[in-house]
Coordinates of C-alpha atoms and ligand atoms in Angstrom, one line a residue:
X187 CA -7.2 26.4 -5.3
X188 CA -8.7 27.2 -8.8
X189 CA -10.9 25.0 -10.9
X190 CA -7.7 24.3 -13.1
X191 CA -5.7 23.1 -10.2
X192 CA -8.7 21.1 -8.6
X193 CA -9.0 19.3 -12.3
X194 CA -5.2 18.4 -12.1
X195 CA -5.3 17.3 -8.5
X196 CA -8.1 14.9 -9.3
X197 CA -6.4 13.6 -12.3
X198 CA -3.1 13.0 -10.5
X199 CA -5.3 11.1 -7.7
X200 CA -7.3 8.8 -10.0
X201 CA -4.0 7.9 -11.5
X202 CA -2.5 7.0 -8.4
X203 CA -5.3 4.7 -7.7
X204 CA -5.5 3.0 -11.0
X205 CA -1.7 2.5 -12.0
X206 CA -1.0 -0.1 -9.4
X207 CA -4.4 -1.6 -9.9
X208 CA -3.5 -2.4 -13.2
X209 CA -0.3 -4.1 -12.1
X210 CA -1.2 -6.2 -9.0
X211 CA -3.1 -5.4 -6.0
X212 CA -1.6 -3.8 -3.1
X213 CA 1.7 -2.6 -2.5
X214 CA 5.4 -2.5 -4.5
X215 CA 6.2 -5.5 -6.4
X216 CA 8.6 -8.1 -4.9
X217 CA 12.0 -7.5 -6.4
X218 CA 14.3 -10.1 -7.1
X219 CA 17.7 -10.7 -8.8
X220 CA 18.8 -14.0 -10.6
X221 CA 22.5 -14.3 -11.6
X222 CA 23.8 -16.3 -14.4
X223 CA 27.0 -17.2 -15.9
X224 CA 27.0 -17.6 -19.4
X225 CA 26.1 -15.2 -22.0
X226 CA 22.4 -14.6 -22.4
X227 CA 22.1 -16.0 -25.9
X228 CA 23.0 -19.4 -24.1
X229 CA 20.6 -22.2 -23.1
X230 CA 21.2 -21.6 -19.1
X231 CA 20.2 -18.2 -19.7
X232 CA 17.3 -18.9 -22.4
X233 CA 15.7 -21.1 -19.2
X234 CA 16.2 -18.2 -16.8
X235 CA 14.1 -15.7 -18.9
X236 CA 11.5 -18.5 -19.7
X237 CA 11.2 -19.3 -15.8
X238 CA 11.3 -15.1 -15.2
X239 CA 8.1 -14.7 -17.6
X240 CA 5.9 -17.4 -16.2
X241 CA 6.5 -16.2 -12.5
X242 CA 5.8 -13.0 -13.5
X243 CA 2.8 -13.9 -15.5
X244 CA 1.3 -16.6 -12.8
X245 CA 1.9 -14.3 -9.9
X246 CA -0.1 -11.8 -11.6
X247 CA 2.8 -9.2 -11.3
X248 CA 3.6 -9.8 -7.9
X249 CA 6.7 -10.5 -8.5
X250 CA 9.5 -8.9 -10.8
X251 CA 12.5 -10.4 -11.7
X252 CA 15.8 -8.5 -12.7
X253 CA 18.0 -11.1 -14.7
X254 CA 21.9 -10.9 -14.8
X255 CA 23.7 -13.0 -17.4
X256 CA 27.1 -13.2 -18.5
X257 CA 28.3 -13.3 -15.0
X258 CA 27.5 -9.7 -14.3
X259 CA 26.4 -10.4 -10.9
X260 CA 28.0 -13.8 -9.9
X261 CA 30.6 -15.7 -12.0
X262 CA 30.2 -19.8 -12.7
X263 CA 32.2 -20.6 -9.2
X264 CA 30.7 -18.1 -6.9
X265 CA 27.5 -19.0 -7.9
X266 CA 26.5 -21.2 -4.8
X267 CA 28.4 -19.1 -2.0
X268 CA 27.2 -15.9 -3.8
X269 CA 23.5 -16.9 -3.4
X270 CA 23.9 -18.3 0.1
X271 CA 25.6 -15.0 0.8
X272 CA 22.7 -13.0 -0.6
X273 CA 24.5 -11.2 -3.1
X274 CA 21.9 -12.5 -5.4
X275 CA 18.5 -13.7 -4.7
X276 CA 18.7 -16.6 -7.4
X277 CA 21.4 -18.0 -9.2
X278 CA 21.8 -20.7 -11.8
X279 CA 25.0 -23.1 -11.2
X280 CA 26.9 -25.7 -12.9
X281 CA 27.7 -28.8 -10.7
X282 CA 30.7 -29.5 -13.1
X283 CA 32.7 -27.1 -11.8
X284 CA 32.8 -27.9 -8.6
X285 CA 33.0 -31.8 -8.7
X286 CA 33.7 -32.6 -4.9
X287 CA 31.0 -30.4 -3.9
X288 CA 28.4 -32.0 -5.4
X289 CA 29.1 -35.5 -5.3
X290 CA 25.5 -37.1 -5.2
X291 CA 23.9 -35.2 -8.0
X292 CA 27.0 -35.4 -10.3
X293 CA 26.9 -38.9 -10.4
X294 CA 24.3 -38.0 -13.4
X295 CA 27.3 -37.1 -15.3
X296 CA 28.7 -40.6 -15.2
X297 CA 28.6 -42.0 -18.8
X298 CA 25.5 -44.3 -18.0
X299 CA 23.7 -43.6 -21.5
X300 CA 21.1 -41.0 -20.5
X301 CA 19.8 -40.4 -23.9
X302 CA 18.6 -36.6 -24.1
X303 CA 18.5 -33.4 -22.0
X304 CA 14.7 -34.0 -21.4
X305 CA 15.5 -37.4 -19.6
X306 CA 18.4 -36.2 -18.2
X307 CA 16.7 -33.1 -16.5
X308 CA 14.0 -35.3 -14.9
X309 CA 16.4 -38.1 -13.7
X310 CA 18.4 -35.4 -12.0
X311 CA 15.6 -33.6 -10.3
X312 CA 14.3 -37.4 -9.2
X313 CA 18.0 -38.0 -7.6
X314 CA 17.9 -34.8 -6.0
X315 CA 14.3 -35.3 -4.5
X316 CA 15.5 -38.8 -3.2
X317 CA 18.7 -37.8 -1.4
X318 CA 18.1 -34.3 -0.9
X319 CA 22.0 -33.8 -0.6
X320 CA 23.7 -31.7 2.0
X321 CA 25.1 -29.6 -0.7
X322 CA 22.2 -27.9 -1.0
X323 CA 21.2 -27.6 2.6
X324 CA 21.6 -23.7 2.7
X325 CA 19.5 -22.8 -0.3
X326 CA 16.1 -23.6 -1.9
X327 CA 16.1 -25.3 -5.0
X328 CA 14.1 -24.0 -7.5
X329 CA 14.7 -26.1 -10.5
X330 CA 17.5 -28.5 -12.0
X331 CA 17.9 -29.7 -15.4
X332 CA 20.7 -31.0 -17.6
X333 CA 22.9 -30.4 -20.7
X334 CA 22.2 -32.7 -23.7
X335 CA 25.0 -35.8 -24.1
X336 CA 28.2 -34.4 -24.9
X337 CA 30.3 -35.0 -27.9
X338 CA 33.4 -33.7 -29.0
X339 CA 34.0 -30.7 -31.0
X340 CA 37.8 -30.1 -32.3
X341 CA 40.0 -28.2 -34.7
X342 CA 41.4 -31.6 -35.9
X343 CA 39.5 -34.6 -37.0
X344 CA 39.6 -37.4 -34.3
X345 CA 38.2 -40.8 -35.6
X346 CA 40.3 -43.0 -33.4
X347 CA 41.9 -43.3 -29.8
X348 CA 45.4 -42.7 -31.4
X349 CA 43.8 -39.3 -32.7
X350 CA 42.8 -38.5 -29.2
X351 CA 45.9 -39.7 -27.2
X352 CA 47.6 -36.7 -25.3
X353 CA 45.3 -33.9 -26.9
X354 CA 44.4 -31.1 -24.7
X355 CA 40.6 -31.0 -24.9
X356 CA 38.7 -29.0 -22.5
X357 CA 36.2 -30.9 -20.1
X358 CA 34.8 -30.3 -16.5
X359 CA 33.3 -32.9 -13.9
X360 CA 32.1 -36.0 -15.6
X361 CA 33.3 -35.1 -19.0
X362 CA 36.9 -34.6 -17.8
X363 CA 36.6 -38.0 -16.7
X364 CA 35.5 -39.2 -20.0
X365 CA 38.3 -37.4 -21.6
X366 CA 40.9 -38.7 -19.3
X367 CA 39.8 -42.3 -19.8
X368 CA 40.0 -42.0 -23.4
X369 CA 43.4 -41.1 -23.4
X370 CA 43.1 -37.2 -23.9
X371 CA 44.6 -34.6 -22.0
X372 CA 41.6 -32.9 -20.1
X373 CA 41.8 -29.3 -19.2
X374 CA 39.2 -27.8 -16.8
X375 CA 37.6 -24.4 -17.2
X376 CA 34.0 -23.1 -17.2
X377 CA 32.2 -22.5 -20.2
X378 CA 32.6 -18.7 -20.5
X379 CA 36.5 -19.2 -20.6
X380 CA 36.4 -21.9 -23.6
X381 CA 36.4 -18.9 -26.6
X382 CA 39.7 -17.4 -25.6
X383 CA 40.9 -20.8 -24.9
X384 CA 40.2 -22.2 -28.3
X385 CA 41.2 -19.0 -29.7
X386 CA 44.7 -19.0 -28.3
X387 CA 45.2 -22.9 -28.8
X388 CA 45.2 -23.7 -25.1
X389 CA 42.8 -26.4 -25.9
X390 CA 42.2 -28.1 -29.4
X391 CA 38.3 -28.5 -28.7
X392 CA 36.1 -29.7 -26.2
X393 CA 33.5 -32.1 -24.7
X394 CA 30.2 -30.3 -24.3
X395 CA 26.6 -30.4 -25.8
X396 CA 26.5 -29.6 -29.4
X397 CA 24.3 -26.6 -29.3
X398 CA 27.6 -24.6 -28.0
X399 CA 28.6 -25.2 -31.8
X400 CA 26.1 -22.2 -32.5
X401 CA 25.6 -20.6 -29.6
X402 CA 29.3 -19.7 -28.9
X403 CA 30.1 -20.0 -32.6
X404 CA 32.4 -22.8 -31.8
X405 CA 31.9 -24.1 -35.5
X406 CA 33.9 -21.5 -36.9
X407 CA 37.2 -23.1 -35.1
X408 CA 35.8 -26.9 -34.6
X409 CA 35.3 -28.1 -38.2
X410 CA 35.0 -31.5 -36.7
X411 CA 32.3 -33.5 -34.4
X412 CA 32.8 -37.0 -33.1
X413 CA 29.8 -38.5 -31.9
X414 CA 30.3 -40.0 -28.5
X415 CA 26.7 -39.3 -27.0
X416 CA 28.2 -39.6 -23.4
X417 CA 28.2 -37.6 -19.8
X418 CA 25.7 -35.2 -19.4
X419 CA 26.2 -31.8 -17.3
X420 CA 23.9 -31.2 -14.6
X421 CA 22.6 -27.7 -13.5
X422 CA 20.9 -26.4 -10.5
X423 CA 18.8 -23.3 -9.7
X424 CA 19.1 -22.3 -6.2
X425 CA 17.5 -19.4 -4.0
X426 CA 18.9 -17.4 -1.1
X427 CA 16.9 -19.3 2.0
X428 CA 16.1 -15.8 3.5
X429 CA 14.6 -14.3 0.1
X430 CA 12.6 -17.5 0.0
X431 CA 11.6 -17.2 3.5
X432 CA 10.3 -13.8 2.9
X433 CA 7.9 -14.7 -0.2
X434 CA 4.4 -15.0 0.4
X435 CA 2.8 -18.6 0.4
X436 CA 1.1 -18.1 -2.9
X437 CA 4.5 -16.9 -4.8
X438 CA 6.1 -20.0 -3.3
X439 CA 3.3 -22.0 -4.5
X440 CA 3.8 -21.0 -8.0
X441 CA 7.5 -21.4 -8.0
X442 CA 7.3 -25.0 -6.7
X443 CA 4.2 -25.7 -9.1
X444 CA 7.4 -24.8 -11.7
X445 CA 10.3 -27.0 -10.5
X446 CA 9.5 -30.2 -12.7
X447 CA 8.0 -28.1 -15.3
X448 CA 10.8 -25.9 -16.0
X449 CA 13.1 -29.1 -15.9
X450 CA 11.3 -30.6 -18.7
X451 CA 10.8 -27.5 -20.5
X452 CA 14.6 -26.7 -20.3
X453 CA 15.6 -30.3 -21.5
X454 CA 13.3 -30.1 -24.5
X455 CA 14.3 -26.7 -25.5
X456 CA 17.8 -28.1 -25.4
X457 CA 17.3 -31.1 -27.3
X458 CA 15.7 -29.4 -30.0
X459 CA 18.4 -26.5 -29.9
X460 CA 21.0 -29.1 -30.3
X461 CA 19.5 -30.4 -33.6
X462 CA 18.9 -27.1 -35.1
X463 CA 22.6 -25.8 -34.0
X464 CA 24.2 -28.7 -35.7
X465 CA 22.1 -28.4 -39.1
X466 CA 23.5 -24.7 -39.1
X467 CA 26.5 -25.8 -38.3
X468 CA 26.5 -28.2 -41.3
X469 CA 25.6 -25.6 -43.9
X470 CA 27.6 -22.4 -42.4
X471 CA 30.9 -24.1 -41.6
X472 CA 30.5 -27.5 -43.5
X473 CA 31.2 -29.1 -40.1
X474 CA 32.2 -32.7 -40.6
X475 CA 30.2 -35.4 -37.9
X476 CA 32.5 -38.5 -37.5
X477 CA 30.5 -41.5 -36.4
X478 CA 33.2 -43.9 -35.1
X479 CA 33.2 -47.1 -36.6
X480 CA 31.6 -50.3 -34.8
X481 CA 35.1 -51.6 -33.9
X482 CA 36.3 -48.3 -32.7
X483 CA 33.2 -47.8 -31.0
X484 CA 34.1 -50.9 -29.0
X485 CA 37.5 -49.6 -28.1
X486 CA 36.1 -46.7 -26.6
X487 CA 33.2 -48.1 -24.8
X488 CA 35.7 -50.7 -23.1
X489 CA 37.8 -47.2 -21.9
X490 CA 34.6 -45.8 -20.5
X491 CA 33.6 -49.2 -18.7
X492 CA 35.8 -48.6 -15.1
X493 CA 34.6 -45.2 -14.6
X494 CA 31.6 -45.7 -12.9
X495 CA 33.0 -48.8 -10.6
X496 CA 35.9 -45.9 -9.9
X497 CA 33.3 -43.5 -8.8
X498 CA 31.4 -46.2 -6.6
X499 CA 34.6 -46.9 -4.8
X500 CA 35.5 -43.1 -4.4
X501 CA 32.1 -42.3 -3.2
X502 CA 32.2 -45.2 -0.5
X503 CA 35.4 -43.5 0.7
X504 CA 33.3 -40.2 1.4
X505 CA 30.7 -42.5 3.1
X506 CA 28.4 -42.7 0.2
X507 CA 26.4 -45.8 -0.8
X508 CA 27.4 -44.7 -4.6
X509 CA 25.9 -48.6 -5.8
X510 CA 22.7 -47.4 -4.5
X511 CA 22.9 -43.9 -6.3
X512 CA 23.8 -45.3 -9.6
X513 CA 21.1 -47.8 -9.3
X514 CA 18.4 -45.2 -8.7
X515 CA 19.5 -43.0 -11.7
X516 CA 19.3 -46.0 -14.0
X517 CA 15.6 -46.9 -12.5
X518 CA 14.8 -43.2 -12.9
X519 CA 16.4 -43.3 -16.5
X520 CA 13.7 -46.2 -17.6
X521 CA 11.0 -44.5 -15.4
X522 CA 11.6 -41.2 -17.5
X523 CA 12.3 -43.0 -20.7
X524 CA 9.5 -41.9 -23.4
Ligands
3IO165 C1 27.0 -25.1 -20.9 C2 27.5 -24.2 -19.9 C3 27.2 -22.7 -20.5 C4 26.5 -22.4 -21.4 C5 26.0 -23.5 -22.6 C6 26.2 -24.8 -22.5 N1 25.9 -25.8 -23.0 C7 26.4 -27.0 -22.3 C8 26.9 -26.3 -21.3 C9 27.6 -27.6 -20.2 C10 28.9 -26.8 -19.2 O1 28.4 -26.5 -18.3 C11 30.2 -27.1 -19.8 O2 30.9 -26.3 -19.1 O3 30.1 -27.7 -20.9

């Protein structure tokens, strides 16, 4: 071997020794896949990228997370089963899309007056920790969060129950119950299907949190918002149990340490982003925000009141103490209020 070859060899050897040391100590990074159902710019994916960044940073590069927004790895309704089967290590799901499957945690989607996404997210996590529902027995729950309170976005102005009567509006889970009680015709579908349904006129609007006016550009088609500030949508981020059990203890500790912090971060992001999105909608599309008159609001509230009692009766039929669940949600709301 001549001198030049020897120098080259030394350089290559040195590079091999130095490169991994720069990223993390020992072995290749642990790769994890993270599936999500809506487009990358929407809040479930914004929180996913934040979680990825924090986990990679806090584990010193020991873990590398590959994110798949837009249903490219698992779709909205396939999320939990896909994660249980190991098609993705981690998945983000909206519980409203399978209401019967998540009875306990979906109780946060009742019209109980959760004031914002920050409170909702912490209350949902509190409820999960207390009840440890069977629905999540086959996964590790990494975090939970909620949307902001929901409002009606529509192509036509809605100022009264009469305007709403029989109108095809999209809403799932708790939001669908609210729409039905108000006399609208609820049409259930996951959020990613809504742009086409609005475009084709299959629905005339939707009940969801208002940041979608900007993030899905719904403001272009829905020039009216009727303020209801009702039912939130609950979400969960879950991990395959084998993937979880394979993680080193220090990595698990980082993820567990992020659980409540991530819920609160996502809630705060959502609350801020709703305000931003509505300002944008008013400026860009002259969206009209309709506030119900006090008399009209009384009529709407009266229609919504039986929902909780009806849910409690339904829970009892399934062997759940719905009364206790609702009382716990109210207590957690008081505890988490700011
Ligand atoms: C939602 C779902 C996906 C992306 C953005 C979103 N903002 C609020 C929701 C709540 C929800 O799941 C829904 O279907 O309205």
